[in-house]
Short mmCIF file of C-alpha atoms in Angstrom, two decimals:
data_model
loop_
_atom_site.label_atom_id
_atom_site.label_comp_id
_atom_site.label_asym_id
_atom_site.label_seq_id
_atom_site.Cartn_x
_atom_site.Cartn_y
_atom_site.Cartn_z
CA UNK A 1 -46.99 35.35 11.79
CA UNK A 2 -43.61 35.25 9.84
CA UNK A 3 -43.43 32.88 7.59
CA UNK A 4 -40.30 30.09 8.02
CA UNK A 5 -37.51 30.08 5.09
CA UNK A 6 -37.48 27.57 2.58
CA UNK A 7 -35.24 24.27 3.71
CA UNK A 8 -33.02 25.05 0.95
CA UNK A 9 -32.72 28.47 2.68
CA UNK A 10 -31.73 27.63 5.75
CA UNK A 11 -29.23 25.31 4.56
CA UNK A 12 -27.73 28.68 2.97
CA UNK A 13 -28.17 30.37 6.00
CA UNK A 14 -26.01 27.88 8.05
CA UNK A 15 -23.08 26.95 5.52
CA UNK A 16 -22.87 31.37 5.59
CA UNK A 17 -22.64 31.11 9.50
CA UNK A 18 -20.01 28.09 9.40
CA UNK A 19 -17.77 29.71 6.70
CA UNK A 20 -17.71 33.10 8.67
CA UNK A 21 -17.07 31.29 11.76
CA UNK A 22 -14.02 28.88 10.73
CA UNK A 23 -13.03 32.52 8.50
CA UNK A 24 -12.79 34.20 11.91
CA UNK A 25 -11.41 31.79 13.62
CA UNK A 26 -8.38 31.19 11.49
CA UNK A 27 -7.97 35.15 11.70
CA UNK A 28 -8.45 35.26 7.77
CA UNK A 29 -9.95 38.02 6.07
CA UNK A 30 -13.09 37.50 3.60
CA UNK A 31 -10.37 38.85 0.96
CA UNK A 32 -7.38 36.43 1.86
CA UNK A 33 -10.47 33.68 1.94
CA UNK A 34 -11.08 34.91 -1.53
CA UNK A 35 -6.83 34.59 -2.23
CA UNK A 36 -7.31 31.12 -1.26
CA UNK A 37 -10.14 30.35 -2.74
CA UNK A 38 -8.66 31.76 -6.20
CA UNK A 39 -5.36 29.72 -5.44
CA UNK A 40 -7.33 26.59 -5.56
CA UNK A 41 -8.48 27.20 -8.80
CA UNK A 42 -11.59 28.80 -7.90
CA UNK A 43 -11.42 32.32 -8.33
CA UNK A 44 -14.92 33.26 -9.00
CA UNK A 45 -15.29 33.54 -5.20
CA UNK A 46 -14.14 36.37 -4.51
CA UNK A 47 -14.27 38.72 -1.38
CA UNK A 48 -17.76 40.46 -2.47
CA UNK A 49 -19.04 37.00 -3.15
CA UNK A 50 -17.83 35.53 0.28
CA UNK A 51 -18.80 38.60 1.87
CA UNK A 52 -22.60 38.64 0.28
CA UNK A 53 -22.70 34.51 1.40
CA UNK A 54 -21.97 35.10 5.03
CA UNK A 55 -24.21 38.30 5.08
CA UNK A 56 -26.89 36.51 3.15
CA UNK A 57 -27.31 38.65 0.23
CA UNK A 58 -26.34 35.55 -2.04
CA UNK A 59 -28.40 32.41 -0.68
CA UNK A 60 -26.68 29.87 -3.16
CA UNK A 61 -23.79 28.00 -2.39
CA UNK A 62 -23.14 25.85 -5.36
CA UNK A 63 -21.09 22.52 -4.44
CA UNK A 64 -18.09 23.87 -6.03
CA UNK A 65 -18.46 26.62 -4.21
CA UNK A 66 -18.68 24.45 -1.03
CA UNK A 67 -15.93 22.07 -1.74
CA UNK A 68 -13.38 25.17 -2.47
CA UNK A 69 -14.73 27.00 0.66
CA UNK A 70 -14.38 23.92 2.76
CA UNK A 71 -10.75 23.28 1.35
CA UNK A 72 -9.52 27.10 1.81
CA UNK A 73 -10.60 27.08 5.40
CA UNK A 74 -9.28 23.33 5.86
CA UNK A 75 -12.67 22.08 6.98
CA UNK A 76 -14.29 18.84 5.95
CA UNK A 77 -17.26 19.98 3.42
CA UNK A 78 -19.94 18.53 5.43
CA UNK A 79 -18.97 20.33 8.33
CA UNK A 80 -19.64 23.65 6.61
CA UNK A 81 -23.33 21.84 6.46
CA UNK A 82 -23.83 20.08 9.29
CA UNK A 83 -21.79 22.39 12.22
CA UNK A 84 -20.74 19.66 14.57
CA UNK A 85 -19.98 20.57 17.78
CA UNK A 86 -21.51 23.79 17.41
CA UNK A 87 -25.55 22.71 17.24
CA UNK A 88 -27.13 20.32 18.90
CA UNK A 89 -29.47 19.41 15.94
CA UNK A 90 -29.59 19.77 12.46
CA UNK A 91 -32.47 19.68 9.97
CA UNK A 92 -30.97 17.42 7.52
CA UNK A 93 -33.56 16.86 5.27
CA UNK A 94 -36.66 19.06 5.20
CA UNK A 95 -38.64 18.80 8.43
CA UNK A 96 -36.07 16.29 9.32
CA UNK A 97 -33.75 16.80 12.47
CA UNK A 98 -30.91 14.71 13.77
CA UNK A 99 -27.69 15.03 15.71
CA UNK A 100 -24.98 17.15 12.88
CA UNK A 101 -22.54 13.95 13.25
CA UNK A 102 -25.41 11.49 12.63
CA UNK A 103 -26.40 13.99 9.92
CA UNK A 104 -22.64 14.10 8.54
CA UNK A 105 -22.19 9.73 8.75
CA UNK A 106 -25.29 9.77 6.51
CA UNK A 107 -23.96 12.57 4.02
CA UNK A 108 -20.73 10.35 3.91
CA UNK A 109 -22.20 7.13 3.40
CA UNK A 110 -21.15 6.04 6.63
CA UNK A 111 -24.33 5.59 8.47
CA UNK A 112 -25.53 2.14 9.80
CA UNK A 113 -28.53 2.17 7.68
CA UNK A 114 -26.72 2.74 4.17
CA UNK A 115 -26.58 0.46 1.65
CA UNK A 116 -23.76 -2.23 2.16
CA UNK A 117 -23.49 -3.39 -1.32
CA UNK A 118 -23.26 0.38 -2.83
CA UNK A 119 -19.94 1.03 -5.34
CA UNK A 120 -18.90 3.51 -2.39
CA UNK A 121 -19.19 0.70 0.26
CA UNK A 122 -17.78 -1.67 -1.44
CA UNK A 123 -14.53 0.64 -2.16
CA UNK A 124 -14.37 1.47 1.58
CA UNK A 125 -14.22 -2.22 1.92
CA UNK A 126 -11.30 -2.44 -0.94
CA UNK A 127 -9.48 0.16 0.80
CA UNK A 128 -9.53 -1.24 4.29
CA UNK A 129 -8.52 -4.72 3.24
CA UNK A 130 -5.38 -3.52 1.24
CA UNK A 131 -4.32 -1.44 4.20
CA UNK A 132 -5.36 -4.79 6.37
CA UNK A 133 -2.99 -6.78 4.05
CA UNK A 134 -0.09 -4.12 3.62
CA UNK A 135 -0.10 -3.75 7.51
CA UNK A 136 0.29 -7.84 7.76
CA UNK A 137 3.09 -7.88 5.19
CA UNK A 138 4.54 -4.49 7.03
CA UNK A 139 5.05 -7.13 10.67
CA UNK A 140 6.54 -9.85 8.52
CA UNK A 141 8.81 -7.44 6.92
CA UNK A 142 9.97 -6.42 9.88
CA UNK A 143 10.02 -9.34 11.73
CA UNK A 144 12.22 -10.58 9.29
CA UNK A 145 14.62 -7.64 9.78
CA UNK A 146 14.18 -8.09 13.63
CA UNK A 147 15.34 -11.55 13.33
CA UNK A 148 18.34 -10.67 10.84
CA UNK A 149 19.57 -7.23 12.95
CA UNK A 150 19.64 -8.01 15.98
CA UNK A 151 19.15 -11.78 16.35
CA UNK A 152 15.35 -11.91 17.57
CA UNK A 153 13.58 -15.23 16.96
CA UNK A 154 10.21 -15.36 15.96
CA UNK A 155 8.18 -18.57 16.42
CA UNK A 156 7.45 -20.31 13.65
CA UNK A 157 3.74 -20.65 14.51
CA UNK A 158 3.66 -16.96 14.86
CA UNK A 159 5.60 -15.85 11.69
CA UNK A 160 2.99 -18.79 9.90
CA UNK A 161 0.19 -17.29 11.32
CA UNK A 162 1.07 -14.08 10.00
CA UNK A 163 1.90 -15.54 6.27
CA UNK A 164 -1.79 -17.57 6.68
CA UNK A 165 -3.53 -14.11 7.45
CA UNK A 166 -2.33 -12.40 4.69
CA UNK A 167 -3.13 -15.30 2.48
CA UNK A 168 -6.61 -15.01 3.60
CA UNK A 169 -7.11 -11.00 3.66
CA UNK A 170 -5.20 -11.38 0.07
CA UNK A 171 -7.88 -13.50 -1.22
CA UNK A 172 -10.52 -11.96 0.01
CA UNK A 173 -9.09 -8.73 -1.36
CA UNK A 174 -9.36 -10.85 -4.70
CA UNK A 175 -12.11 -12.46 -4.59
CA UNK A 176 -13.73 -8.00 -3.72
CA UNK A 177 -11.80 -6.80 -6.86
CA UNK A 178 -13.22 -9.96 -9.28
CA UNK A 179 -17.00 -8.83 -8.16
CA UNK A 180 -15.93 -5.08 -8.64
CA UNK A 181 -14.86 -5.80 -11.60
CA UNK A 182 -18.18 -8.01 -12.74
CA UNK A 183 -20.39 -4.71 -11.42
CA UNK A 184 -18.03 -2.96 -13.92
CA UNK A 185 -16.82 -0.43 -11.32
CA UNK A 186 -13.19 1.08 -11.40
CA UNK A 187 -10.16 -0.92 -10.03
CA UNK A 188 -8.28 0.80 -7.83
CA UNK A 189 -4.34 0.00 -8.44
CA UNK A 190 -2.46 -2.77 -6.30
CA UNK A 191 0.63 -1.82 -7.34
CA UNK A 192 3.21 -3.88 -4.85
CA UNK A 193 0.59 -5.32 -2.88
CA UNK A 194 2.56 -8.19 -2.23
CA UNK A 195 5.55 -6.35 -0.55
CA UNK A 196 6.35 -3.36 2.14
CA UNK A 197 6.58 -0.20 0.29
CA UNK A 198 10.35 0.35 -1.66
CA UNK A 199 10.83 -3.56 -0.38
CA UNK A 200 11.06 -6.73 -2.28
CA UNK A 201 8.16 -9.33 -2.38
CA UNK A 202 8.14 -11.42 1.02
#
């Protein structure tokens, strides 16, 4: 009875299949891969090295390898992994199967079962209340220039309601950034925050 290859194998095996087939399907050659790897700053993959990874003579894909691969073929990493859309289950962890986009939530972090109150879910959170807040100032801004241009009226309630939202998304946005910055974690910038991009403060 032949024996199965290692998990760590068969993870090789698939990220070789998934490079040659988003290679192929771009109609790029393993040596204008390699160009493209080597123009991302990676030129130790060259076209004997991709060539020996999709053939399986080399069965380790370092992650740099994987992120420069993934990036010269314009592919999201994981999907070189996890080949969504082309598999209807993946082994994700050894012995482990699961659907590849359940597989690729859950490489991301974004899952249902993850962690909540991880650095990289609370930084999702960061980012998605400052785009919450700049798309609130964004309406009043142009509201405002509505009003001005061509003589539109906006209810007060409404253009209130909009200031009292982005009070409240601004403090919790705050109120995130003081407890990021208690857990020690990096601060992403908020650099005119308070104002539509190139526009003064409203």
């Amino acid at each position: 009875m032949e024996q199965k290859p290692e998990w760590s194998a068969r993870v090789s095996h698939v990220i070789a299949q998934e490079v040659r087939r988003h290679r192929t399907a771009r109609s790029m050659s393993a040596q204008q891969l390699a160009d493209e790897c080597a123009r991302l700053g990676h030129p130790a993959l060259q076209r004997t090295v991709i060539s020996n990874i999709e053939t399986g003579r080399r069965r380790d894909v370092s992650v740099a390898d994987l992120m420069v691969l993934a990036a010269a073929l314009d592919v999201a990493p994981a999907s070189l992994i996890y080949p969504v859309g082309y598999a209807a289950e993946v082994e994700a962890l050894p012995g482990r199967a699961c659907a590849p986009l359940d597989a690729v939530d859950r490489f991301a972090g974004l899952d249902a079962e993850a962690d909540q109150d991880t650095a990289l879910a609370l930084l999702r959170r960061h980012r998605m209340l400052e785009q919450r807040v700049r798309g609130v100032y964004r309406r009043i801004w142009d509201q405002g220039i509505a009003e001005q241009r061509y003589g539109l009226e906006v209810e007060d309630a409404e253009a209130e309601a909009g200031r009292e939202l982005a009070r409240e998304l601004t403090g919790q946005l705050h109120e995130l950034r003081a407890e990021l910055e208690r857990r020690g974690l990096e601060l992403p910038p908020l650099s005119g925050l308070d104002q539509p991009a190139g526009r003064e403060g409203v």
